[in-house]
Coordinates of C-alpha atoms in Angstrom, one line a residue:
X1 CA 7.4 -8.8 -30.5
X2 CA 11.0 -7.9 -32.0
X3 CA 9.4 -5.2 -34.5
X4 CA 11.4 -2.1 -34.2
X5 CA 8.5 -0.3 -35.4
X6 CA 5.4 1.0 -33.1
X7 CA 1.9 -0.8 -34.4
X8 CA -0.4 1.7 -36.6
X9 CA -2.8 1.5 -33.2
X10 CA 0.1 2.9 -31.1
X11 CA -1.2 1.0 -28.3
X12 CA -0.3 2.1 -24.5
X13 CA 1.3 -0.8 -23.6
X14 CA 1.6 -1.8 -20.0
X15 CA -1.9 -0.1 -19.4
X16 CA -4.4 -1.5 -17.3
X17 CA -6.4 -4.1 -18.9
X18 CA -10.0 -3.2 -20.3
X19 CA -13.1 -4.9 -21.1
X20 CA -13.8 -5.2 -24.6
X21 CA -17.1 -5.8 -26.1
X22 CA -20.3 -6.9 -24.2
X23 CA -20.2 -9.4 -21.3
X24 CA -21.6 -12.8 -22.0
X25 CA -23.1 -15.5 -20.3
X26 CA -23.7 -19.0 -21.9
X27 CA -26.6 -20.9 -20.2
X28 CA -25.0 -22.4 -17.3
X29 CA -21.6 -21.0 -17.4
X30 CA -20.7 -18.3 -15.1
X31 CA -20.0 -14.6 -16.6
X32 CA -17.4 -14.4 -18.9
X33 CA -15.7 -10.8 -19.6
X34 CA -13.4 -10.2 -22.5
X35 CA -9.9 -8.3 -22.0
X36 CA -7.6 -6.9 -24.4
X37 CA -4.7 -7.8 -21.8
X38 CA -4.1 -8.6 -18.5
X39 CA -0.7 -9.1 -16.1
X40 CA -0.5 -12.1 -13.6
X41 CA 2.2 -12.2 -11.3
X42 CA 2.7 -15.5 -9.2
X43 CA 4.5 -14.8 -6.2
X44 CA 5.6 -17.5 -3.1
X45 CA 8.4 -18.8 -1.4
X46 CA 11.5 -19.9 -3.4
X47 CA 10.3 -23.5 -2.8
X48 CA 6.6 -23.1 -3.9
X49 CA 7.4 -23.7 -7.4
X50 CA 6.3 -20.2 -8.6
X51 CA 8.8 -20.4 -11.7
X52 CA 7.3 -23.7 -13.1
X53 CA 4.1 -22.3 -12.3
X54 CA 4.8 -19.5 -14.6
X55 CA 6.4 -21.3 -17.3
X56 CA 3.4 -23.8 -17.5
X57 CA 0.7 -20.9 -17.7
X58 CA 3.3 -19.0 -20.4
X59 CA 3.4 -21.9 -22.4
X60 CA -0.3 -22.4 -22.7
X61 CA -0.7 -18.7 -23.3
X62 CA 1.6 -19.1 -26.2
X63 CA 0.0 -22.1 -27.6
X64 CA -3.1 -20.2 -27.5
X65 CA -2.0 -17.4 -29.7
X66 CA -1.3 -14.4 -27.4
X67 CA 1.3 -11.9 -27.8
X68 CA 3.2 -12.1 -24.3
X69 CA 6.4 -10.9 -22.0
X70 CA 7.4 -12.3 -18.9
X71 CA 9.6 -11.2 -16.0
X72 CA 11.0 -14.0 -13.6
X73 CA 12.3 -12.6 -10.6
X74 CA 13.9 -14.9 -7.9
X75 CA 16.5 -14.8 -5.1
X76 CA 20.3 -15.8 -5.9
X77 CA 20.0 -18.4 -3.0
X78 CA 19.5 -21.9 -3.7
X79 CA 17.0 -21.8 -0.7
X80 CA 16.5 -18.6 1.0
X81 CA 15.1 -18.8 4.4
X82 CA 11.3 -19.8 4.4
X83 CA 8.4 -17.4 4.7
X84 CA 10.8 -14.4 4.5
X85 CA 11.0 -11.4 2.1
X86 CA 14.2 -12.2 0.7
X87 CA 13.1 -15.8 0.2
X88 CA 10.0 -14.8 -1.9
X89 CA 10.1 -15.6 -6.1
X90 CA 8.2 -14.1 -8.4
X91 CA 7.0 -14.9 -11.9
X92 CA 5.0 -11.9 -13.8
X93 CA 3.5 -12.5 -17.4
X94 CA 1.8 -10.1 -19.3
X95 CA -0.4 -11.3 -22.3
X96 CA -2.6 -10.0 -25.0
X97 CA -4.7 -9.7 -28.1
X98 CA -2.4 -7.3 -29.5
X99 CA 1.4 -6.2 -29.8
X100 CA 2.8 -5.9 -26.6
X101 CA 6.6 -4.9 -25.4
X102 CA 6.6 -5.5 -21.8
X103 CA 5.9 -7.7 -18.7
X104 CA 3.9 -4.6 -17.4
X105 CA 4.0 -2.2 -15.0
X106 CA 1.3 -3.4 -12.5
X107 CA 0.1 -6.8 -12.3
X108 CA -4.0 -6.9 -12.9
X109 CA -4.0 -10.5 -10.7
X110 CA -1.6 -11.3 -7.7
X111 CA -1.1 -14.7 -6.5
X112 CA 0.4 -14.6 -3.2
X113 CA 1.3 -18.2 -1.5
X114 CA 2.0 -16.7 1.7
X115 CA 2.5 -13.4 3.8
X116 CA 5.7 -13.0 2.8
X117 CA 4.7 -13.1 -1.2
X118 CA 1.7 -10.5 -0.1
X119 CA 4.3 -8.0 1.5
X120 CA 7.0 -8.4 -1.0
X121 CA 4.7 -7.5 -4.0
X122 CA 1.5 -5.6 -2.6
X123 CA 3.0 -2.2 -3.1
X124 CA 3.0 -3.0 -7.1
X125 CA -0.5 -3.8 -7.2
X126 CA -3.2 -1.1 -7.9
X127 CA -6.4 -0.7 -6.3
X128 CA -9.2 -2.9 -7.6
X129 CA -7.1 -5.7 -8.6
X130 CA -7.3 -9.1 -7.8
X131 CA -5.6 -10.9 -5.3
X132 CA -5.5 -14.8 -4.7
X133 CA -4.2 -15.4 -1.1
X134 CA -3.3 -19.1 0.4
X135 CA -4.9 -18.4 3.7
X136 CA -3.6 -21.8 4.8
X137 CA 0.0 -20.0 5.3
X138 CA -1.2 -16.7 7.3
X139 CA -0.3 -18.5 10.4
X140 CA 1.0 -16.3 13.5
X141 CA 4.6 -17.5 13.0
X142 CA 4.5 -16.7 9.6
X143 CA 2.6 -13.4 9.5
X144 CA 5.5 -12.3 12.5
X145 CA 8.4 -13.3 10.2
X146 CA 7.5 -10.3 7.9
X147 CA 6.2 -7.8 10.3
X148 CA 2.6 -8.0 10.3
X149 CA 1.2 -7.4 13.7
X150 CA -2.2 -8.5 12.7
X151 CA -3.2 -10.5 9.7
X152 CA -3.7 -8.4 6.5
X153 CA -6.8 -10.1 5.4
X154 CA -8.6 -9.2 8.6
X155 CA -7.5 -5.4 9.5
X156 CA -8.8 -3.8 6.9
X157 CA -5.6 -2.9 5.2
X158 CA -6.7 -4.7 1.8
X159 CA -10.1 -3.0 1.5
X160 CA -10.1 -1.7 -2.2
X161 CA -8.8 -5.0 -3.5
X162 CA -10.9 -7.8 -5.1
X163 CA -9.8 -10.5 -2.3
X164 CA -10.2 -14.2 -3.0
X165 CA -9.1 -16.2 0.0
X166 CA -8.6 -19.6 -0.9
X167 CA -7.1 -22.4 1.8
X168 CA -5.0 -23.4 -1.3
X169 CA -2.7 -26.2 0.9
X170 CA -5.5 -27.8 2.4
X171 CA -7.6 -28.0 -0.9
X172 CA -4.4 -29.5 -2.4
X173 CA -4.0 -32.2 0.6
X174 CA -7.9 -32.8 0.4
X175 CA -7.5 -33.5 -3.6
X176 CA -4.8 -35.8 -3.2
X177 CA -5.8 -37.7 -0.1
X178 CA -6.1 -40.9 -2.1
X179 CA -2.8 -40.9 -3.4
X180 CA -1.0 -42.4 -0.3
X181 CA 1.6 -39.1 -0.2
X182 CA 2.4 -37.6 3.1
X183 CA 0.9 -34.2 4.2
X184 CA 4.5 -32.7 3.3
X185 CA 4.2 -34.4 -0.6
X186 CA 1.1 -33.8 -1.1
X187 CA 1.6 -29.7 -0.3
X188 CA 4.2 -29.5 -2.9
X189 CA 1.5 -29.7 -5.5
X190 CA -0.3 -26.6 -4.6
X191 CA 1.2 -24.4 -7.1
X192 CA -0.5 -27.1 -9.8
X193 CA -3.8 -26.2 -7.8
X194 CA -3.2 -22.4 -8.4
X195 CA -2.2 -23.1 -12.1
X196 CA -5.6 -25.0 -12.6
X197 CA -7.3 -22.2 -10.8
X198 CA -6.0 -19.6 -13.0
X199 CA -6.0 -21.8 -15.9
X200 CA -9.6 -22.0 -15.5
X201 CA -10.1 -18.0 -14.6
X202 CA -8.4 -17.3 -18.2
X203 CA -9.4 -20.0 -20.0
X204 CA -5.9 -21.5 -21.1
X205 CA -5.5 -24.9 -22.7
X206 CA -4.8 -27.4 -20.1
X207 CA -3.6 -30.9 -22.4
X208 CA -0.2 -29.1 -22.5
X209 CA 0.3 -28.9 -18.9
X210 CA -0.7 -32.6 -18.2
X211 CA 1.8 -34.0 -20.8
X212 CA 4.5 -31.7 -19.4
X213 CA 3.9 -33.2 -15.9
X214 CA 3.8 -36.9 -17.2
X215 CA 7.0 -36.1 -19.0
X216 CA 8.5 -34.5 -16.0
X217 CA 7.7 -37.3 -13.8
X218 CA 7.8 -40.3 -16.1
X219 CA 10.2 -42.0 -13.9
X220 CA 7.6 -41.2 -10.9
X221 CA 4.2 -41.8 -12.1
X222 CA 2.5 -41.5 -8.8
X223 CA 4.0 -38.1 -8.3
X224 CA 2.8 -37.2 -11.8
X225 CA -0.8 -38.4 -11.3
X226 CA -0.8 -36.5 -8.0
X227 CA 0.3 -33.1 -9.8
X228 CA -2.4 -33.7 -12.7
X229 CA -5.1 -34.2 -10.0
X230 CA -4.0 -30.9 -7.9
X231 CA -4.0 -29.2 -11.6
X232 CA -7.4 -30.4 -12.4
X233 CA -8.8 -29.9 -8.6
X234 CA -7.9 -26.1 -8.9
X235 CA -9.6 -26.0 -12.6
X236 CA -12.9 -27.5 -10.8
X237 CA -12.5 -25.0 -7.9
X238 CA -12.7 -22.1 -10.1
X239 CA -15.6 -23.5 -12.1
X240 CA -17.8 -24.3 -8.9
X241 CA -16.8 -22.3 -5.8
X242 CA -19.1 -18.8 -5.9
X243 CA -16.1 -16.7 -4.8
X244 CA -15.0 -17.0 -8.4
X245 CA -18.2 -15.4 -10.2
X246 CA -16.5 -14.4 -13.4
X247 CA -13.8 -15.7 -15.7
X248 CA -12.0 -14.0 -18.5
X249 CA -11.1 -14.4 -22.1
X250 CA -8.1 -12.5 -23.9
X251 CA -8.5 -13.7 -27.5
X252 CA -5.3 -14.7 -29.6
X253 CA -3.3 -12.0 -31.1
X254 CA -4.3 -12.7 -34.8
X255 CA -3.4 -9.5 -36.2
X256 CA -0.2 -9.0 -34.2
X257 CA 2.0 -11.4 -35.6
X258 CA 3.1 -12.2 -39.4
X259 CA 2.5 -15.3 -41.0
X260 CA 4.6 -17.7 -39.9
X261 CA 5.5 -20.8 -37.1
X262 CA 5.6 -19.6 -33.8
X263 CA 7.0 -20.9 -30.6
X264 CA 7.5 -19.3 -26.9
X265 CA 11.5 -18.4 -26.5
X266 CA 13.7 -17.1 -23.7
X267 CA 16.7 -15.0 -24.7
X268 CA 19.2 -17.9 -23.3
X269 CA 17.1 -20.5 -25.8
X270 CA 17.7 -17.9 -28.4
X271 CA 20.9 -17.4 -28.2
X272 CA 21.7 -20.9 -28.1
X273 CA 19.8 -21.3 -31.2
X274 CA 21.4 -18.7 -32.9
X275 CA 24.9 -20.0 -32.6
X276 CA 23.9 -23.3 -33.5
X277 CA 22.2 -21.5 -36.5
X278 CA 25.2 -19.5 -37.1
X279 CA 27.7 -22.7 -36.9
X280 CA 25.6 -24.4 -39.7
X281 CA 25.6 -21.5 -42.1
X282 CA 29.5 -21.0 -41.9
X283 CA 29.9 -24.9 -41.8
X284 CA 32.0 -24.7 -39.2
X285 CA 31.6 -26.9 -35.7
X286 CA 30.7 -24.8 -32.9
X287 CA 32.8 -25.4 -29.5
X288 CA 31.6 -23.9 -26.3
X289 CA 34.3 -23.5 -23.3
X290 CA 32.3 -21.9 -20.6
X291 CA 32.3 -22.1 -17.0
X292 CA 28.8 -21.9 -15.2
X293 CA 27.8 -18.9 -13.9
X294 CA 24.2 -16.7 -13.2
X295 CA 22.4 -16.1 -15.5
X296 CA 24.6 -17.4 -18.5
X297 CA 25.0 -21.3 -17.2
X298 CA 21.1 -22.2 -19.2
X299 CA 23.5 -21.7 -22.9
X300 CA 26.0 -24.2 -21.6
X301 CA 23.1 -26.6 -20.8
X302 CA 21.1 -25.9 -23.6
X303 CA 23.9 -26.3 -26.2
X304 CA 25.2 -29.4 -24.7
X305 CA 22.1 -31.3 -25.7
X306 CA 22.8 -30.2 -29.8
X307 CA 25.7 -32.9 -30.4
X308 CA 23.8 -33.8 -33.5
X309 CA 24.8 -30.6 -35.1
X310 CA 28.5 -31.1 -34.4
X311 CA 28.4 -28.7 -31.2
X312 CA 30.9 -29.4 -28.5
X313 CA 30.5 -28.0 -25.3
X314 CA 33.4 -27.9 -22.5
X315 CA 32.7 -26.9 -18.9
X316 CA 35.9 -25.7 -17.6
X317 CA 37.4 -25.9 -14.1
X318 CA 37.1 -21.8 -14.2
X319 CA 36.8 -18.8 -16.3
X320 CA 40.1 -18.6 -17.8
X321 CA 40.0 -22.0 -18.9
X322 CA 37.0 -21.7 -20.3
X323 CA 37.9 -18.7 -22.9
X324 CA 41.5 -20.4 -23.1
X325 CA 39.9 -23.5 -24.7
X326 CA 37.4 -21.7 -26.9
X327 CA 40.3 -19.3 -28.4
X328 CA 42.3 -22.7 -28.9
X329 CA 39.5 -24.0 -30.9
X330 CA 39.3 -20.7 -32.9
X331 CA 42.7 -21.1 -33.6
X332 CA 41.8 -24.9 -34.8
X333 CA 39.0 -23.9 -36.8
X334 CA 35.8 -23.9 -35.0
X335 CA 33.1 -21.4 -34.6
X336 CA 34.0 -20.6 -30.8
X337 CA 32.1 -19.4 -28.1
X338 CA 32.3 -18.3 -24.4
X339 CA 29.5 -17.4 -22.4
X340 CA 29.7 -15.8 -18.8
X341 CA 28.3 -12.4 -16.5
X342 CA 30.3 -9.7 -15.6
X343 CA 32.5 -11.3 -13.0
X344 CA 33.6 -13.7 -15.7
X345 CA 34.3 -11.0 -18.4
X346 CA 37.0 -9.5 -15.5
X347 CA 38.4 -13.1 -15.6
X348 CA 38.5 -13.5 -19.3
X349 CA 39.9 -10.0 -20.2
X350 CA 43.5 -11.1 -20.6
X351 CA 42.5 -13.6 -23.0
X352 CA 40.2 -11.4 -24.9
X353 CA 43.3 -9.1 -25.4
X354 CA 45.1 -12.1 -26.6
X355 CA 42.3 -12.9 -29.4
X356 CA 42.8 -9.5 -30.5
X357 CA 46.3 -9.6 -31.2
X358 CA 46.1 -13.3 -32.7
X359 CA 43.2 -11.9 -34.6
X360 CA 40.8 -14.8 -34.4
X361 CA 36.9 -15.2 -34.4
X362 CA 35.8 -15.6 -30.9
X363 CA 32.4 -15.0 -29.5
X364 CA 32.3 -13.7 -26.0
X365 CA 28.5 -13.6 -24.7
X366 CA 28.1 -11.5 -21.6
X367 CA 24.5 -12.0 -19.9
X368 CA 24.8 -9.0 -17.7
X369 CA 23.6 -8.6 -13.9
X370 CA 23.8 -6.7 -11.4
X371 CA 27.1 -5.8 -9.9
X372 CA 30.0 -5.0 -8.8
X373 CA 31.6 -7.8 -7.7
X374 CA 29.3 -10.5 -7.1
X375 CA 26.6 -8.1 -6.7
X376 CA 22.7 -9.2 -7.5
X377 CA 23.5 -12.5 -9.5
X378 CA 19.6 -12.9 -10.4
X379 CA 18.9 -9.6 -11.2
X380 CA 19.4 -7.3 -14.3
X381 CA 21.6 -4.7 -15.1
X382 CA 23.0 -3.3 -18.3
X383 CA 26.5 -2.0 -16.5
X384 CA 29.2 -3.8 -18.7
X385 CA 29.0 -1.5 -21.4
X386 CA 32.4 0.6 -20.6
X387 CA 33.9 -2.7 -19.6
X388 CA 33.1 -4.6 -22.8
X389 CA 34.7 -1.0 -24.5
X390 CA 37.8 -0.3 -22.7
X391 CA 38.3 -3.6 -20.1
X392 CA 41.5 -4.6 -21.3
X393 CA 44.9 -3.7 -21.1
X394 CA 46.4 -1.8 -24.2
X395 CA 44.5 -0.7 -27.2
X396 CA 42.5 -3.8 -27.9
X397 CA 39.4 -2.9 -29.6
X398 CA 36.2 -4.9 -29.7
X399 CA 32.9 -5.1 -31.9
X400 CA 30.1 -4.9 -29.4
X401 CA 26.5 -6.0 -30.5
X402 CA 23.3 -6.2 -28.1
X403 CA 20.4 -7.9 -28.6
X404 CA 16.9 -5.6 -27.7
X405 CA 14.3 -8.3 -26.9
X406 CA 14.4 -12.2 -26.1
X407 CA 13.6 -13.6 -29.3
X408 CA 16.0 -10.9 -30.9
X409 CA 18.8 -12.9 -29.2
X410 CA 18.9 -15.1 -31.9
X411 CA 19.4 -12.6 -34.9
X412 CA 22.0 -11.0 -32.6
X413 CA 23.9 -14.2 -32.4
X414 CA 24.2 -14.7 -36.0
X415 CA 25.3 -11.1 -36.2
X416 CA 28.2 -11.5 -33.7
X417 CA 29.3 -14.4 -35.6
X418 CA 29.2 -12.7 -38.8
X419 CA 31.2 -10.1 -37.6
X420 CA 33.8 -12.3 -36.1
X421 CA 33.8 -14.6 -38.7
X422 CA 34.4 -11.7 -41.6
X423 CA 36.5 -9.6 -39.7
X424 CA 38.5 -12.1 -37.7
X425 CA 38.1 -10.3 -34.6
X426 CA 36.8 -11.4 -31.0
X427 CA 33.1 -9.8 -30.5
X428 CA 31.2 -8.9 -27.3
X429 CA 27.7 -9.8 -27.5
X430 CA 26.0 -7.6 -24.4
X431 CA 22.5 -9.3 -23.2
X432 CA 21.2 -9.4 -19.8
X433 CA 19.3 -11.0 -17.1
X434 CA 16.0 -9.6 -18.2
X435 CA 16.4 -10.7 -21.6
X436 CA 17.8 -13.9 -20.7
X437 CA 15.0 -15.4 -18.4
X438 CA 12.1 -13.3 -20.1
X439 CA 10.2 -15.0 -23.0
X440 CA 8.0 -13.9 -25.9
X441 CA 6.5 -15.7 -29.0
X442 CA 9.4 -15.8 -31.4
X443 CA 8.9 -16.9 -35.6
X444 CA 10.7 -19.6 -36.8
X445 CA 12.9 -18.3 -39.6
X446 CA 13.1 -20.4 -43.0
X447 CA 16.4 -21.7 -43.5
X448 CA 16.9 -19.4 -47.1
X449 CA 16.2 -16.3 -44.6
X450 CA 19.8 -16.7 -42.9
X451 CA 22.9 -15.2 -44.3
X452 CA 25.3 -17.2 -45.4
X453 CA 28.5 -17.2 -43.2
X454 CA 30.9 -19.2 -45.1
X455 CA 34.5 -18.9 -44.7
X456 CA 37.4 -19.2 -46.6
X457 CA 40.5 -20.9 -44.9
X458 CA 43.9 -20.2 -46.5
X459 CA 44.8 -22.8 -48.5
X460 CA 48.4 -21.8 -49.9
X461 CA 50.9 -19.4 -50.4
X462 CA 49.7 -15.5 -50.8
X463 CA 52.5 -13.4 -51.0
X464 CA 55.8 -13.4 -53.1
X465 CA 59.2 -12.1 -52.0
X466 CA 61.5 -10.1 -54.2
X467 CA 63.2 -12.9 -55.2
X468 CA 60.0 -14.8 -56.7
X469 CA 59.5 -17.6 -53.6
X470 CA 56.0 -18.1 -52.8
X471 CA 55.4 -17.6 -49.2
X472 CA 52.4 -17.6 -46.6
X473 CA 52.3 -14.5 -44.2
X474 CA 49.6 -14.7 -41.7
X475 CA 49.0 -11.0 -41.2
X476 CA 48.7 -10.5 -44.7
X477 CA 44.9 -8.3 -44.8
X478 CA 42.1 -8.3 -46.7
X479 CA 42.0 -5.1 -48.4
X480 CA 38.2 -4.9 -47.8
X481 CA 37.7 -5.9 -44.4
X482 CA 41.5 -5.8 -43.1
X483 CA 41.2 -9.4 -42.0
X484 CA 44.1 -11.7 -41.8
X485 CA 43.8 -14.8 -43.4
X486 CA 42.6 -17.8 -41.1
X487 CA 44.9 -21.1 -41.5
X488 CA 44.3 -24.0 -39.7
X489 CA 46.9 -25.9 -38.2
X490 CA 48.2 -28.6 -39.9
X491 CA 47.9 -27.4 -43.3
X492 CA 51.3 -27.9 -45.4
X493 CA 53.1 -24.5 -45.6
X494 CA 50.9 -22.6 -43.6
X495 CA 52.9 -22.7 -40.5
X496 CA 53.2 -19.4 -38.4
X497 CA 53.6 -18.2 -35.1
X498 CA 51.0 -16.9 -32.8
X499 CA 50.8 -15.5 -29.4
X500 CA 50.5 -12.3 -27.5
X501 CA 53.5 -10.5 -28.0
X502 CA 53.3 -7.8 -30.8
X503 CA 53.6 -9.3 -34.4
X504 CA 55.5 -7.9 -37.6
X505 CA 53.1 -6.9 -40.3
X506 CA 53.0 -9.3 -43.0
X507 CA 55.1 -12.0 -41.6
X508 CA 53.8 -12.5 -38.0
X509 CA 57.2 -12.7 -36.7
X510 CA 58.0 -11.0 -33.4
X511 CA 58.5 -7.5 -33.6
X512 CA 59.7 -4.6 -30.8
X513 CA 60.0 -2.3 -33.6
X514 CA 58.3 1.1 -32.3
X515 CA 56.8 2.1 -35.9
X516 CA 55.7 -1.2 -36.7
X517 CA 53.8 -1.7 -33.1
X518 CA 52.0 1.8 -33.9
X519 CA 51.2 0.5 -37.5
X520 CA 49.3 -2.7 -36.0
X521 CA 47.7 -0.9 -33.2
X522 CA 46.2 1.6 -35.9
X523 CA 45.5 -1.4 -38.3
X524 CA 43.8 -3.4 -35.6
X525 CA 41.5 -0.1 -34.6
X526 CA 41.1 0.6 -38.2
X527 CA 39.7 -3.0 -38.8
X528 CA 37.1 -2.4 -35.9
X529 CA 36.2 1.0 -37.3
X530 CA 35.4 -0.4 -40.7
X531 CA 33.1 -3.3 -39.7
X532 CA 29.8 -2.5 -41.8
X533 CA 26.9 -2.1 -39.9
X534 CA 23.6 -0.7 -40.8
X535 CA 22.4 2.4 -40.6
X536 CA 20.4 3.8 -37.2
X537 CA 16.7 3.6 -38.2
X538 CA 14.9 6.5 -36.4
X539 CA 10.9 6.2 -36.1
X540 CA 9.9 9.7 -35.9
X541 CA 6.4 10.0 -37.6
X542 CA 5.8 13.2 -36.4
X543 CA 8.9 15.4 -36.8
X544 CA 9.8 15.7 -33.1
X545 CA 12.4 17.7 -31.4
X546 CA 13.3 15.5 -28.5
X547 CA 14.9 11.9 -29.4
X548 CA 15.1 8.8 -27.0
X549 CA 18.0 6.5 -27.8
X550 CA 18.6 3.1 -26.2
X551 CA 20.3 0.1 -26.2
X552 CA 19.9 -3.7 -25.4
X553 CA 16.7 -4.7 -23.3
X554 CA 15.6 -1.1 -22.5
X555 CA 14.0 -1.4 -26.0
X556 CA 10.7 -2.8 -24.6
X557 CA 9.9 -0.5 -22.1
X558 CA 11.5 3.0 -24.1
X559 CA 8.8 1.7 -27.0
X560 CA 6.0 1.1 -24.5
X561 CA 6.5 4.8 -22.9
X562 CA 7.0 6.2 -26.6
X563 CA 3.5 4.8 -27.6
X564 CA 1.5 6.1 -24.2
X565 CA 3.3 9.5 -25.0
X566 CA 2.1 9.6 -28.9
X567 CA -1.2 8.3 -27.5
X568 CA -1.6 11.2 -25.7
X569 CA -0.5 13.6 -28.8
X570 CA 3.1 14.1 -27.9
X571 CA 5.8 14.1 -30.6
X572 CA 8.6 12.1 -29.9
X573 CA 11.4 10.1 -31.9
X574 CA 12.9 7.0 -30.9
X575 CA 15.7 4.9 -32.0
X576 CA 17.7 2.2 -30.6
X577 CA 21.1 0.7 -31.2
X578 CA 22.2 -2.8 -31.9
X579 CA 25.8 -1.9 -32.6
X580 CA 27.8 -0.4 -30.0
X581 CA 31.3 -0.6 -31.5
X582 CA 31.4 0.5 -33.9
X583 CA 28.3 2.7 -33.8
X584 CA 26.2 3.3 -37.1
X585 CA 27.9 5.6 -39.4
X586 CA 24.7 7.8 -39.2
X587 CA 24.7 8.5 -36.0
X588 CA 26.4 11.6 -35.4
X589 CA 24.3 13.1 -38.1
X590 CA 20.8 11.9 -36.4
X591 CA 21.8 13.1 -32.9
X592 CA 22.4 16.5 -34.6
X593 CA 18.9 16.5 -35.7
X594 CA 17.3 16.5 -32.2
X595 CA 17.3 19.4 -29.6
X596 CA 17.2 16.8 -26.9
X597 CA 18.6 13.5 -26.7
X598 CA 17.6 11.5 -24.1
X599 CA 19.4 7.9 -22.9
X600 CA 17.5 5.9 -20.6
X601 CA 20.2 3.0 -19.1
X602 CA 20.2 0.3 -16.2
X603 CA 23.6 2.0 -15.4
X604 CA 24.7 5.3 -14.4
X605 CA 25.2 6.4 -17.9
X606 CA 27.6 4.4 -19.9
X607 CA 26.2 4.9 -23.3
X608 CA 25.8 8.4 -22.6
X609 CA 29.2 8.8 -21.7
X610 CA 30.3 7.1 -25.2
X611 CA 27.7 9.6 -27.1
X612 CA 29.0 12.7 -25.2
X613 CA 32.8 12.1 -25.7
X614 CA 32.4 10.9 -29.6
X615 CA 29.7 13.3 -30.8
X616 CA 29.9 16.2 -28.6
X617 CA 26.3 16.1 -28.1
X618 CA 24.5 17.1 -24.4
X619 CA 22.8 13.6 -24.0
X620 CA 20.7 13.4 -20.9
X621 CA 20.8 10.4 -18.8
X622 CA 18.1 8.6 -17.6
X623 CA 19.3 5.9 -15.2
X624 CA 18.1 2.8 -13.1
X625 CA 20.1 0.5 -11.2
X626 CA 17.9 -1.4 -9.0
X627 CA 18.0 -4.9 -10.5
X628 CA 14.8 -4.6 -12.3
X629 CA 13.8 -3.5 -15.9
X630 CA 12.1 0.0 -16.3
X631 CA 8.2 0.8 -16.0
X632 CA 6.8 2.0 -19.2
X633 CA 4.8 4.7 -16.9
X634 CA 7.9 5.6 -15.5
X635 CA 9.9 6.1 -18.6
X636 CA 6.8 8.1 -20.3
X637 CA 6.5 10.6 -17.3
X638 CA 10.6 10.8 -17.4
X639 CA 10.5 11.5 -21.5
X640 CA 7.4 14.0 -21.0
X641 CA 9.5 16.2 -18.7
X642 CA 12.2 16.3 -21.3
X643 CA 9.7 17.2 -24.3
X644 CA 8.6 20.0 -21.8
X645 CA 12.3 20.8 -21.7

């Protein structure tokens, strides 16, 4: 969940699943074990439908009422070579009967659709875990592709795991023999067979998946019927086969959620909804100028569905055109947005600087991914912080906001809009691939919970000359916010110059005067420095000497690690930054209260660099740049070393 306060029970998020209560065996039914949590990973070839399978299992788990967190992991290639390690796609889901924060460190259940999926994931699977393998794919050729000299199912290397060899392909083809499909067509439904089996094992609802399949294949009812049949066959197989003697229950997380209406949501979807909500609260049309780029494209896709809310989406021919159109829309009075990832930010940097000079509201959403250059398009990283801070020519300060969970992306989008509209400035929002594609339950807010973002456009003259003439000065500032007026083009009497050449204070006329340039540079910086952001909250119930400071998507793993340490009797404080420029005003005082400050980041220490430079604090970095999020146990070990000093 998005709460930044640890639960009273201090649950050790990410730990192995445990049995809760007694086993029970209703008459005529297999044993049912109750678990408080479970971590499942679906893995297969990139054409096996693992992302769809994981999405459906997640949706049913959300509707059941569990807390959950997901980690989709897939290759960047549209279709990597079949049966190879680079082509493996996986989807991990952690669900529980209480508040959780991460997709989990290690799966309790691995579904491996082929030898490549098994080899790519087995290192993460602890001994004793359950492994379901599709034995039909363990052919000599498939084994050789990934370097197996002999089948791991036969050579004893899988001893210590609870193995379930299942001929998924054969069973699926047999279940669909009456549908008139070719064998290749029938084989495509094996992921639905696996989904049905896992749905039986963990007592997931089935109605939603069947409804989804009917809708997805509405124009091909025979394909819909075949997938539903495969799904039901998987369920029935679990119920009747002797290989699965036990099923499991994970009760709804009844105490984890405040009262309200919930839905499952990904980070990109939450950002999209947050932008629409912000435009409605500001009573402004929403304009998105964008160029498709992984992992930001889903925002363009989603916003294009909401024309009924006054949303206009423009898919430009390149990144520069996308932000140029967005800045033009901002000049015209829209809530303007452009979405991209790190490579696109590089291309947009000149126009971001232009927006700084023109002092217009513009939201730049950077969904970070592994770099440099094209880097790792489908893997996560948070290495664009210094680019967001300094990646423009000249002194061009920009506020920076970072969400911490998928659901928090909704609130972060609204906060970024508040800053942009109030202070007339471009704002950078730093999400990442982990947040964008991951999902969790989200409480749908009431409208009256959202802030009023209404803006007042300039209506007439705002300055009186010495001779008494009333004129409009486009750079005459609000004394509180230092924001200049927002004058809509076409408003009589408000004609003014725009552009990237330095403006004269007040009049907006072109100026090369050195003193004026110095004044304007310092004023633009003062405007950003003066942005009203909340003080940093510190979670420190025991008066710790060590503080762990994070930002962005490291929130879940950091909080899970802190819970583990406190559960083991350690004392450690935690704080998490949403506002990275400007920093909260109390950050310096907070840092000085602690003997040691540790900053975990999915980069080589960018926040740590800023903190050291600004506050002269010897902050210690803990860094990872492997394209994957931190694991809770990994962080707990590092933080314990910091505590021990």
